């Protein structure tokens, strides 16, 4: 992504062990296009799902993500 000019790396001034990543203007300019693709993909894979089903599914995914984060910390 850095080679494509989408992110820039900056070493943290307060903690030299950290490298901070920032979106570039080029990446910000592409946001509308990314959002459009994301919306189109959502309409494809959620076709036939009710809003309630989508909400429940995303809640389950969030729980899985949290479980993985807790496991990674241990």
Tab-separated table of C-alpha atoms in Angstrom:
chain	number	residue	atom	x	y	z
A	1	UNK	CA	0.000	0.000	0.000
A	2	UNK	CA	2.893	2.298	0.687
A	3	UNK	CA	4.347	1.583	-2.761
A	4	UNK	CA	0.971	2.480	-4.264
A	5	UNK	CA	0.989	5.816	-2.454
A	6	UNK	CA	-1.995	4.971	-0.260
A	7	UNK	CA	-0.308	5.104	3.150
A	8	UNK	CA	2.667	6.813	4.687
A	9	UNK	CA	4.740	5.622	7.625
A	10	UNK	CA	5.938	7.954	10.350
A	11	UNK	CA	7.986	6.932	13.376
A	12	UNK	CA	6.302	7.898	16.640
A	13	UNK	CA	7.997	10.811	18.347
A	14	UNK	CA	6.978	9.578	21.801
A	15	UNK	CA	7.778	5.883	21.306
A	16	UNK	CA	10.480	5.060	18.773
A	17	UNK	CA	9.376	1.411	18.733
A	18	UNK	CA	6.119	2.421	17.045
A	19	UNK	CA	5.550	3.214	13.414
A	20	UNK	CA	2.362	5.145	12.721
A	21	UNK	CA	0.445	4.623	9.481
A	22	UNK	CA	-1.543	7.389	7.837
A	23	UNK	CA	-3.765	7.460	4.781
A	24	UNK	CA	-2.487	9.725	2.036
A	25	UNK	CA	-4.541	12.241	0.062
A	26	UNK	CA	-4.617	9.692	-2.766
A	27	UNK	CA	-6.257	7.141	-0.443
A	28	UNK	CA	-8.770	9.697	0.821
A	29	UNK	CA	-9.636	10.587	-2.784
A	30	UNK	CA	-10.467	6.917	-3.489
A	31	UNK	CA	-12.848	6.607	-0.517
A	32	UNK	CA	-15.978	7.149	-2.609
A	33	UNK	CA	-14.950	4.409	-5.015
A	34	UNK	CA	-14.153	2.015	-2.144
A	35	UNK	CA	-17.492	2.776	-0.487
A	36	UNK	CA	-19.326	2.111	-3.753
A	37	UNK	CA	-17.628	-1.279	-4.195
A	38	UNK	CA	-18.294	-2.149	-0.545
A	39	UNK	CA	-21.988	-1.292	-0.905
A	40	UNK	CA	-22.254	-3.380	-4.058
A	41	UNK	CA	-20.590	-6.365	-2.375
A	42	UNK	CA	-22.913	-6.013	0.614
A	43	UNK	CA	-25.955	-6.141	-1.637
A	44	UNK	CA	-24.601	-9.315	-3.255
A	45	UNK	CA	-23.815	-11.317	-0.119
A	46	UNK	CA	-26.756	-10.074	1.938
A	47	UNK	CA	-29.302	-10.722	-0.835
A	48	UNK	CA	-32.452	-12.243	0.681
A	49	UNK	CA	-31.433	-11.458	4.285
A	50	UNK	CA	-33.688	-9.395	6.509
A	51	UNK	CA	-32.252	-6.436	8.415
A	52	UNK	CA	-32.633	-8.496	11.600
A	53	UNK	CA	-30.636	-11.379	10.109
A	54	UNK	CA	-27.898	-9.020	8.965
A	55	UNK	CA	-27.717	-7.436	12.414
A	56	UNK	CA	-27.540	-10.828	14.170
A	57	UNK	CA	-24.878	-12.077	11.758
A	58	UNK	CA	-22.716	-8.983	12.245
A	59	UNK	CA	-23.129	-9.234	16.027
A	60	UNK	CA	-21.883	-12.828	15.853
A	61	UNK	CA	-18.905	-11.768	13.753
A	62	UNK	CA	-18.124	-9.055	16.287
A	63	UNK	CA	-18.208	-11.612	19.105
A	64	UNK	CA	-15.845	-13.862	17.153
A	65	UNK	CA	-13.479	-10.919	16.580
A	66	UNK	CA	-13.520	-10.086	20.306
A	67	UNK	CA	-12.852	-13.734	21.208
A	68	UNK	CA	-9.854	-13.780	18.866
A	69	UNK	CA	-8.522	-10.527	20.311
A	70	UNK	CA	-8.798	-11.915	23.869
A	71	UNK	CA	-7.128	-15.152	22.805
A	72	UNK	CA	-4.301	-13.232	21.142
A	73	UNK	CA	-3.645	-11.300	24.360
A	74	UNK	CA	-3.289	-14.483	26.422
